[in-house]
Amino acid sequence: MSNEDEISSAVLALLEAALSGGESAQVPSMEMKLSALGLDSLKLIEIVFELETRFKVMVDEEMLARLNTVDDLVIMMTQALGSELA
Amino acid sequence: MTIVENTQTTGSSEWPALLSPVGNVVRENEAWCTALRRLKLPKFGALMSQAVKQHECGNFRAGVQLAVEAMVYLLSGRIETVDVASGSRQMFPVPGVSFLRTEKGLRAFLKADVFTEQESAVSIYYVLGLCARLPRRTVAELLYVHSSRLGVWLMCRNWPDSRLRIALRLLNRLRFQLFSRVRSGEQYLVAMSRLLGDLLHEPGRHVLNIMREQRFYTQYHYARRLRYASVRASSGRQQSFLFPDRQAYLAYIHANPGSRVLLTIHMGDFVGALQHLASLAQEGRQVITIRRQGDEDEESPLHIDERLRETIVRHEGGCAAGSPDQKQKRNRLDAGKDAALRKQRQANSTLEIVRAMRAGSVTLSVLFDLQQDFGQTTDVSFFGQAARLVRGPAEMAIIGRAPIIPFVTFERGGVDVIEVESLIDTRLRAGENLADGVGRITQQLASLAETWIRRTPQQWKYLPFLFQYFHSSEDPAAQHL
């Protein structure tokens, strides 16, 4: 499994877990907007932190400001991991 | 379908019986309003009449909002213990409504964007029932309510400190006497002095003095906060705090220019202390303050210092019931038209705060002695009880990768003092996950808060609500009324 696949799986798993207790348990997909998932204000950054811990990276804080879709989250983590490996 | 018929079909058959004797007149609005006018509550009657009309027109959110406004109006003319004794706030049957008792009195917030027909009907019935079962107001209670309103008036005066203190002290002595002459007030004092005495390890008589002083300090410091809202911090303000650790604090912040989180509780002149600490920061530093949504507008701006870049972030919450002009925009947002946008803005603001903290050179100022109404909580031990405290402050410090500087301010011998505690390193320990770290650090904060509160309980704003932090959230004092 490539790094990007591993990251995608982790992102989707964490989002599903975060949404599972909610009133409308959506199944997240890559093109979905993060705002449409209805996550708590802290929940999204918890997920980012969890991903950083799992993959032992620190994301570029400028990219945090540009997160829009689930795919953006995957791209951000992939770039962070790529920077770490470089 | 009338309200009565609708309620009966939903199975809430106990509501008409509960509302007797006024329940029978709900069928005909005019007859019901007449009955309410007999109770000499024309404004209450008008609000409830509007609530019913909105309900009948299908505007269920407006129905709930007006019913809640009527309830707040009703309770604002009564001693606070009537609210506790009736359990009205805790028992309000519609989940999307929350209540907040501020220095200026009771406020209500509609947290939900949409309310159902049943919720609207239940709200209306509940408030009608509350009106019917409240005991008659005595002369002592009437005088108490008027003295409370005088206290609110005094708090809003821009008087010099010395004059304000004298006036508030005299008024509070009078109010305390009147409070103890109202039956529910006397019972409340007896119960609270015993319960708080157990927690604080103080004799009952001393606790009564603490409670009276606590009321004075709450009003006095509120008056000071109102003054801060209108005036920029001046160099003179810095002189008014005794800060023994000032040099050590300055040395630390100059050697460590990265982000940090200043945490404190609602004790003493906490706004003034936040201003004072922020004024010691380097020029151009960004200061982010998280305030609760629902604060009075005149209290809301925390003018720190013109040298600093200040941002105030409103904590997510409901819109106040009632709609003064300046709240029209929030009303519209909460009416559901921009609900998604509001949620996105709140999420973005948290993300922005964390992003700014990680970028460095940001001071985040937060008050951490808050309960579940202000965010998700985590379990802690507090005053020897299983309790809940908000997890957000610790969590944002961990995720924002910034250390915590806990501090407290209190008055000692007429002088405001700032004490800074040891730095809290927010890096996770080996084997710790985020939840573990949040729990550990929040417990550290709870222990600090407990130490501070035990030392000067009368200066803690939330002392009367200490029991609401515990897992057993029912106010034990209410059980004795």
XYZ file of C-alpha atoms in Angstrom:
567
model
C 0.000 0.000 0.000
C 1.443 3.373 -0.992
C 1.778 6.199 1.513
C -1.118 8.043 -0.095
C -3.371 4.985 0.092
C -2.418 4.480 3.709
C -3.142 8.106 4.485
C -6.460 8.018 2.609
C -7.544 4.951 4.572
C -6.541 6.556 7.851
C -8.336 9.813 7.034
C -11.546 8.086 6.024
C -11.430 5.795 9.051
C -10.972 8.700 11.451
C -13.737 10.718 9.798
C -16.093 7.753 9.917
C -15.324 7.220 13.586
C -15.906 10.898 14.329
C -19.196 10.884 12.464
C -20.506 7.583 13.763
C -21.895 9.071 16.970
C -23.584 11.967 15.193
C -27.229 12.472 14.339
C -26.678 12.008 10.624
C -23.987 9.380 10.228
C -22.590 10.226 6.803
C -20.100 8.093 4.953
C -17.297 10.454 3.982
C -15.845 10.459 0.490
C -12.847 12.231 -0.976
C -14.713 14.950 -2.782
C -16.935 15.826 0.177
C -16.522 19.231 1.746
C -15.338 19.088 5.345
C -17.907 21.693 6.315
C -20.687 19.460 5.005
C -19.702 16.670 7.384
C -20.967 18.730 10.351
C -18.039 17.952 12.620
C -17.540 19.751 15.932
C -15.253 22.762 15.876
C -12.534 20.855 17.708
C -13.095 17.520 16.005
C -11.355 18.415 12.740
C -8.180 19.571 14.430
C -8.299 16.490 16.651
C -8.271 14.396 13.504
C -5.345 16.388 12.085
C -3.438 15.899 15.325
C -4.219 12.196 15.363
C -2.894 11.867 11.819
C 0.258 13.785 12.718
C 0.852 11.482 15.682
C 0.180 8.355 13.680
C 2.452 9.290 10.797
C 4.950 11.194 12.965
C 4.789 14.379 10.941
C 3.877 18.003 11.432
C 1.698 19.607 8.821
C 2.372 22.973 7.272
C 0.118 25.367 9.185
C -0.492 27.373 6.015
C -2.161 24.326 4.511
C -4.524 24.134 7.491
C -6.058 27.375 6.309
C -6.762 25.926 2.856
C -8.516 22.720 3.924
C -11.782 22.449 2.061
C -12.453 18.830 1.129
C -11.534 15.434 2.502
C -9.091 15.107 -0.372
C -7.342 18.317 0.767
C -6.742 16.618 4.097
C -5.142 13.639 2.364
C -2.997 15.897 0.185
C -1.863 17.892 3.222
C -0.797 14.756 5.077
C 0.887 13.288 1.986
C 2.920 16.447 1.495
C 3.859 16.508 5.167
C 5.017 12.914 4.988
C 6.884 13.628 1.771
C 8.685 16.537 3.422
C 9.571 14.341 6.372
C 11.021 11.621 4.156
C 12.936 14.075 2.001
C -55.574 21.910 15.192
C -55.467 23.751 18.491
C -52.553 23.530 20.871
C -54.618 21.487 23.321
C -55.741 18.952 20.738
C -52.260 18.644 19.313
C -50.707 18.063 22.713
C -53.264 15.432 23.550
C -52.610 13.507 20.360
C -48.894 13.442 21.090
C -49.612 11.703 24.344
C -48.660 14.498 26.694
C -51.958 14.175 28.464
C -50.522 15.412 31.693
C -49.984 18.907 30.315
C -53.583 20.179 30.466
C -53.903 18.875 34.015
C -50.596 20.428 34.989
C -51.707 23.788 33.658
C -54.940 23.914 35.653
C -56.453 26.375 36.369
C -55.197 28.299 33.315
C -55.101 25.261 31.073
C -58.814 25.373 30.500
C -58.643 28.825 29.011
C -55.933 27.990 26.472
C -58.603 26.797 24.069
C -59.698 30.403 23.574
C -56.727 32.777 23.481
C -58.753 35.798 24.484
C -60.120 34.229 27.641
C -56.662 33.007 28.553
C -55.109 36.441 28.115
C -57.816 37.896 30.311
C -56.856 35.476 33.052
C -53.241 36.475 32.733
C -54.123 40.136 32.959
C -55.826 39.371 36.229
C -52.457 38.168 37.451
C -51.178 41.671 36.675
C -48.627 40.388 34.216
C -49.692 42.141 31.029
C -46.301 41.835 29.354
C -46.180 38.134 30.143
C -49.674 37.745 28.747
C -48.733 39.658 25.606
C -45.639 37.530 25.018
C -47.530 34.288 25.500
C -50.340 35.498 23.265
C -47.776 36.210 20.539
C -46.213 32.802 21.140
C -49.546 31.096 20.594
C -50.231 33.127 17.452
C -46.820 32.248 16.013
C -47.429 28.621 16.845
C -50.815 28.665 15.108
C -49.162 30.238 12.051
C -46.609 27.434 11.947
C -43.675 29.588 13.076
C -42.615 27.106 15.712
C -39.201 28.582 16.404
C -40.804 31.949 17.060
C -43.304 30.188 19.321
C -40.498 28.690 21.402
C -38.545 31.953 21.406
C -41.492 33.989 22.641
C -42.424 31.419 25.277
C -38.850 31.445 26.545
C -38.829 35.259 26.564
C -41.992 35.201 28.629
C -40.411 32.758 31.051
C -37.305 34.923 31.445
C -39.547 37.947 31.983
C -41.530 36.033 34.601
C -38.482 34.833 36.502
C -36.684 38.172 36.292
C -39.355 39.607 38.557
C -38.785 36.929 41.171
C -36.060 35.961 43.600
C -33.507 33.579 42.074
C -34.462 30.740 44.383
C -37.905 30.599 42.843
C -36.102 29.527 39.717
C -34.127 26.902 41.641
C -37.099 25.669 43.673
C -39.254 25.209 40.621
C -36.341 23.595 38.790
C -37.654 25.568 35.874
C -34.393 25.901 34.046
C -33.241 22.350 34.548
C -36.673 20.965 33.769
C -37.354 22.986 30.626
C -38.564 20.235 28.338
C -37.145 21.404 25.023
C -33.501 20.423 24.467
C -32.520 23.266 22.141
C -32.886 25.932 24.820
C -30.280 26.808 27.424
C -30.211 29.362 30.197
C -27.477 31.512 31.627
C -27.616 33.553 34.783
C -25.484 36.651 34.281
C -24.738 39.574 36.541
C -27.649 41.360 34.910
C -30.036 38.482 35.403
C -31.337 35.423 33.615
C -30.828 35.034 29.877
C -31.967 32.309 27.544
C -30.411 31.011 24.363
C -31.926 29.096 21.492
C -29.219 26.713 20.372
C -31.243 24.846 17.797
C -32.007 26.264 14.380
C -35.333 24.512 13.996
C -38.034 23.571 16.471
C -40.891 21.170 15.883
C -44.579 21.802 16.367
C -44.554 19.602 19.454
C -41.604 21.461 20.958
C -43.356 24.765 20.394
C -46.535 23.492 22.027
C -44.665 21.951 24.943
C -42.719 25.191 25.504
C -45.906 27.218 25.631
C -47.610 24.804 27.967
C -44.582 24.590 30.211
C -44.307 28.332 30.672
C -48.033 28.655 31.306
C -47.756 25.947 33.927
C -44.802 27.682 35.528
C -46.800 30.890 35.808
C -49.656 29.012 37.428
C -47.590 27.227 40.052
C -45.232 30.004 41.149
C -46.053 31.104 44.714
C -47.396 34.572 45.366
C -44.766 37.267 45.593
C -44.287 38.653 49.109
C -43.326 42.197 50.064
C -39.837 41.028 50.992
C -39.419 39.409 47.607
C -40.677 42.509 45.830
C -38.193 44.657 47.730
C -35.444 42.155 46.987
C -36.152 42.256 43.268
C -36.102 46.046 43.258
C -32.849 46.100 45.198
C -31.389 43.677 42.647
C -32.384 46.034 39.858
C -30.766 48.874 41.788
C -27.635 46.734 41.933
C -27.679 46.325 38.145
C -28.083 50.082 37.791
C -25.112 50.674 40.101
C -22.933 48.228 38.173
C -23.523 50.204 34.990
C -22.484 53.539 36.554
C -19.001 54.714 35.751
C -18.304 55.645 39.359
C -14.884 55.748 41.001
C -13.901 52.464 42.628
C -14.162 53.696 46.212
C -17.677 55.086 45.759
C -18.807 51.995 43.863
C -17.488 49.661 46.548
C -19.289 51.513 49.332
C -22.564 51.598 47.419
C -22.421 47.931 46.423
C -21.455 46.804 49.916
C -24.348 48.674 51.517
C -26.772 47.411 48.919
C -25.594 43.819 49.277
C -26.074 43.888 53.021
C -29.650 45.020 52.445
C -30.215 42.452 49.703
C -28.868 39.648 51.844
C -31.251 40.563 54.650
C -34.194 40.673 52.238
C -33.088 37.406 50.629
C -33.123 35.640 53.979
C -36.631 36.969 54.687
C -38.083 35.263 51.615
C -38.941 31.698 52.543
C -37.230 30.058 49.586
C -34.217 32.340 50.076
C -33.869 31.414 53.730
C -34.105 27.729 52.956
C -31.604 28.088 50.157
C -29.102 29.825 52.446
C -29.446 27.154 55.095
C -28.935 24.363 52.567
C -26.063 26.057 50.747
C -24.225 26.993 53.926
C -24.300 23.360 55.005
C -23.332 21.940 51.616
C -20.665 24.525 50.812
C -19.394 24.244 54.347
C -18.760 20.536 53.790
C -16.911 21.192 50.549
C -14.908 24.180 51.752
C -14.406 22.781 55.270
C -15.811 25.975 56.752
C -18.467 26.459 59.470
C -21.934 27.405 58.230
C -21.881 30.927 59.668
C -18.637 31.686 57.884
C -20.064 30.323 54.636
C -22.954 32.778 54.889
C -20.452 35.616 55.092
C -18.607 34.147 52.107
C -21.826 34.016 50.103
C -22.665 37.624 50.892
C -19.153 38.760 49.998
C -19.242 36.660 46.843
C -22.267 38.579 45.646
C -20.474 41.870 46.272
C -17.327 40.805 44.402
C -19.339 39.462 41.445
C -21.070 42.801 40.991
C -17.995 44.905 41.709
C -15.834 43.091 39.169
C -18.609 43.116 36.601
C -18.757 46.896 36.950
C -14.995 47.030 36.354
C -15.315 44.863 33.227
C -17.906 47.227 31.845
C -15.450 50.039 32.344
C -12.668 48.144 30.529
C -14.931 47.655 27.545
C -15.023 51.361 26.885
C -11.471 52.358 27.656
C -8.198 51.270 26.127
C -5.600 49.991 28.588
C -3.372 52.792 29.750
C 0.016 52.656 31.406
C -1.721 53.545 34.684
C -3.581 50.254 34.596
C -0.329 48.323 34.843
C 0.456 49.887 38.202
C -2.669 48.600 39.888
C -1.622 44.941 40.148
C 0.807 43.549 42.667
C 2.722 41.022 40.564
C 5.538 39.438 42.608
C 6.616 37.182 39.718
C 6.724 40.011 37.197
C 10.471 39.873 36.534
C 10.496 36.097 36.182
C 7.491 36.287 33.840
C 9.148 38.963 31.715
C 12.350 36.982 31.552
C 10.442 33.905 30.401
C 8.396 35.588 27.684
C 11.381 37.437 26.290
C 13.417 34.240 26.166
C 10.509 32.279 24.691
C 8.746 34.360 22.043
C 6.742 31.417 20.682
C 3.077 30.864 21.259
C 1.729 30.396 24.757
C -1.641 29.914 26.397
C -2.640 32.060 29.349
C -5.256 30.265 31.429
C -7.156 31.516 34.410
C -10.534 31.290 36.110
C -13.335 33.781 36.742
C -11.788 35.127 39.910
C -11.083 38.672 40.960
C -10.404 41.212 38.250
C -9.550 38.550 35.680
C -10.102 40.861 32.714
C -7.799 43.484 34.181
C -5.212 40.806 34.878
C -5.409 39.515 31.295
C -4.932 43.077 30.080
C -1.981 43.555 32.411
C -0.215 40.375 31.304
C -0.894 41.070 27.656
C 0.526 44.577 28.015
C 3.850 43.041 29.024
C 4.114 41.297 25.652
C 6.309 42.504 22.859
C 4.921 45.027 20.439
C 3.092 43.548 17.483
C 2.313 40.280 19.206
C -1.029 38.702 18.329
C -3.365 38.110 21.253
C -6.390 35.886 20.766
C -9.087 35.868 23.414
C -11.924 33.358 23.435
C -15.105 34.798 24.891
C -18.460 33.201 25.327
C -21.224 34.088 22.912
C -23.993 35.785 24.828
C -21.828 38.161 26.806
C -23.334 41.609 27.043
C -22.209 43.734 24.143
C -20.892 46.435 26.427
C -18.692 43.858 28.144
C -17.525 42.104 25.043
C -14.496 43.956 23.695
C -11.375 43.180 25.674
C -9.251 46.160 24.730
C -5.793 44.955 25.504
C -3.241 47.389 24.222
C -2.852 49.387 21.064
C 0.608 47.896 20.515
C -0.842 44.434 20.119
C -2.929 42.762 17.451
C -6.039 41.644 19.230
C -8.598 39.123 18.017
C -11.683 38.097 19.937
C -13.221 34.773 19.029
C -16.770 34.019 20.141
C -17.286 30.577 21.514
C -20.090 28.733 19.707
C -23.383 28.947 21.451
C -26.991 29.970 20.959
C -28.543 33.283 20.143
C -30.130 35.128 23.073
C -33.898 34.916 23.152
C -35.248 38.355 22.488
C -34.033 40.456 19.636
C -32.510 43.846 20.266
C -31.400 45.475 17.050
C -27.752 44.560 17.398
C -28.632 40.858 17.633
C -30.743 40.778 14.473
C -27.910 39.313 12.461
C -27.337 36.481 14.887
C -31.066 35.854 15.018
C -31.120 35.471 11.285
C -28.191 33.067 11.393
C -29.822 30.945 14.062
C -33.084 30.947 12.170
C -31.570 28.289 9.971
C -30.916 30.297 6.858
C -27.181 30.400 7.450
C -26.792 27.565 9.915
C -24.281 25.751 7.764
C -22.301 28.954 7.324
C -22.311 29.567 11.063
C -21.022 26.071 11.779
C -18.340 26.484 9.158
C -17.284 29.821 10.624
C -16.973 28.290 14.072
C -14.937 25.391 12.765
C -12.764 27.740 10.750
C -12.107 29.982 13.749
C -10.827 27.031 15.787
C -8.659 25.954 12.881
C -7.417 29.509 12.496
C -6.512 29.731 16.165
C -4.531 26.502 16.014
C -2.885 27.549 12.766
C -1.871 30.889 14.263
C -0.554 29.227 17.414
C 1.604 26.845 15.408
C 2.918 29.658 13.279
C 4.224 31.152 16.517
C 4.171 34.360 18.553
C 0.542 34.124 19.564
C -0.865 34.485 23.057
C -4.134 32.652 23.517
C -6.135 33.785 26.551
C -8.841 31.476 27.815
C -10.871 31.032 30.980
C -11.012 27.358 31.885
C -13.485 27.047 34.786
C -16.354 26.318 32.434
C -18.892 23.531 32.144
C -20.528 21.546 29.398
C -22.589 24.483 28.180
C -19.358 25.938 26.820
C -17.967 22.889 25.090
C -17.039 19.257 25.410
C -15.836 18.255 28.836
C -13.556 15.699 30.386
C -13.778 14.016 33.775
C -11.791 15.437 36.644
C -11.745 15.282 40.414
C -12.848 18.658 41.767
C -13.342 19.357 45.469
C -13.180 15.652 46.077
C -16.100 14.994 43.723
C -16.331 13.428 40.289
C -16.793 16.453 38.074
C -16.587 17.761 34.512
C -14.494 20.615 33.145
C -14.158 21.878 29.571
C -11.443 20.113 27.615
C -10.978 22.811 24.967
C -8.259 24.884 26.674
C -5.974 21.909 27.287
C -6.749 20.449 23.892
C -5.986 23.639 21.996
C -2.726 24.052 23.879
C -1.675 20.492 23.014
C -2.711 20.664 19.376
C -1.422 24.231 19.022
C 1.884 23.018 20.497
C 2.048 25.820 23.053
C 2.823 25.697 26.797
C 0.242 26.765 29.330
C 0.892 29.549 31.819
C -1.771 29.285 34.524
C -2.319 32.365 36.606
C -4.835 33.718 39.073
C -5.777 37.152 40.293
C -7.456 38.034 43.562
C -7.826 40.947 45.913
C -5.818 40.947 49.131
C -6.017 43.844 51.514
C -7.595 46.064 48.880
C -4.841 45.334 46.357
C -5.244 43.227 43.209
C -2.614 40.503 43.047
C -1.478 38.342 40.144
C 0.113 34.996 40.845
C 1.583 32.909 38.062
C 1.935 29.158 38.516
C 4.522 26.824 37.068
C 4.467 26.365 33.330
C 2.570 23.312 32.054
C 4.411 21.469 29.295
C 1.710 20.322 26.860
C 3.767 17.793 24.940
C 2.263 14.342 25.164
C 4.139 11.860 27.297
C 5.378 8.545 25.944
C 2.446 6.255 25.295
C -0.104 9.011 25.783
C -2.765 9.789 23.213
C -4.590 13.093 22.845
C -7.447 12.113 25.168
C -4.992 10.993 27.862
C -3.061 14.243 27.597
C -6.180 16.361 27.700
C -7.398 14.494 30.765
C -4.075 14.796 32.563
C -3.642 18.510 31.899
C -7.272 19.360 32.621
C -6.960 17.583 35.970
C -3.869 19.665 36.700
C -5.895 22.785 35.939
C -8.799 21.574 38.086
C -6.460 21.022 41.027
C -5.033 24.508 40.604
C -8.503 26.017 40.416
C -9.517 24.191 43.570
C -6.512 25.560 45.437
C -7.279 29.088 44.307
C -10.974 28.826 45.131
C -10.377 27.379 48.597
C -8.086 30.311 49.360
C -10.519 33.086 48.308
C -13.915 31.457 47.610
C -15.805 34.738 47.849
C -13.937 36.061 44.829
C -14.869 33.207 42.491
C -17.757 34.141 40.239
C -19.158 30.608 39.979
C -19.149 29.631 43.660
C -22.984 29.398 43.849
C -22.892 27.025 40.883
C -20.141 24.752 42.181
C -22.501 21.785 42.268
C -23.175 22.030 38.557
C -19.620 20.905 37.871
C -20.251 17.587 39.576
C -21.529 14.511 37.787
C -24.578 14.656 39.951
C -25.614 17.902 38.296
C -28.755 18.494 40.311
C -28.356 21.370 42.697
C -28.532 19.662 46.095
C -29.784 22.900 47.615
C -32.941 22.601 45.501
C -33.687 19.240 47.049
C -33.955 20.873 50.432
C -36.432 23.536 49.305
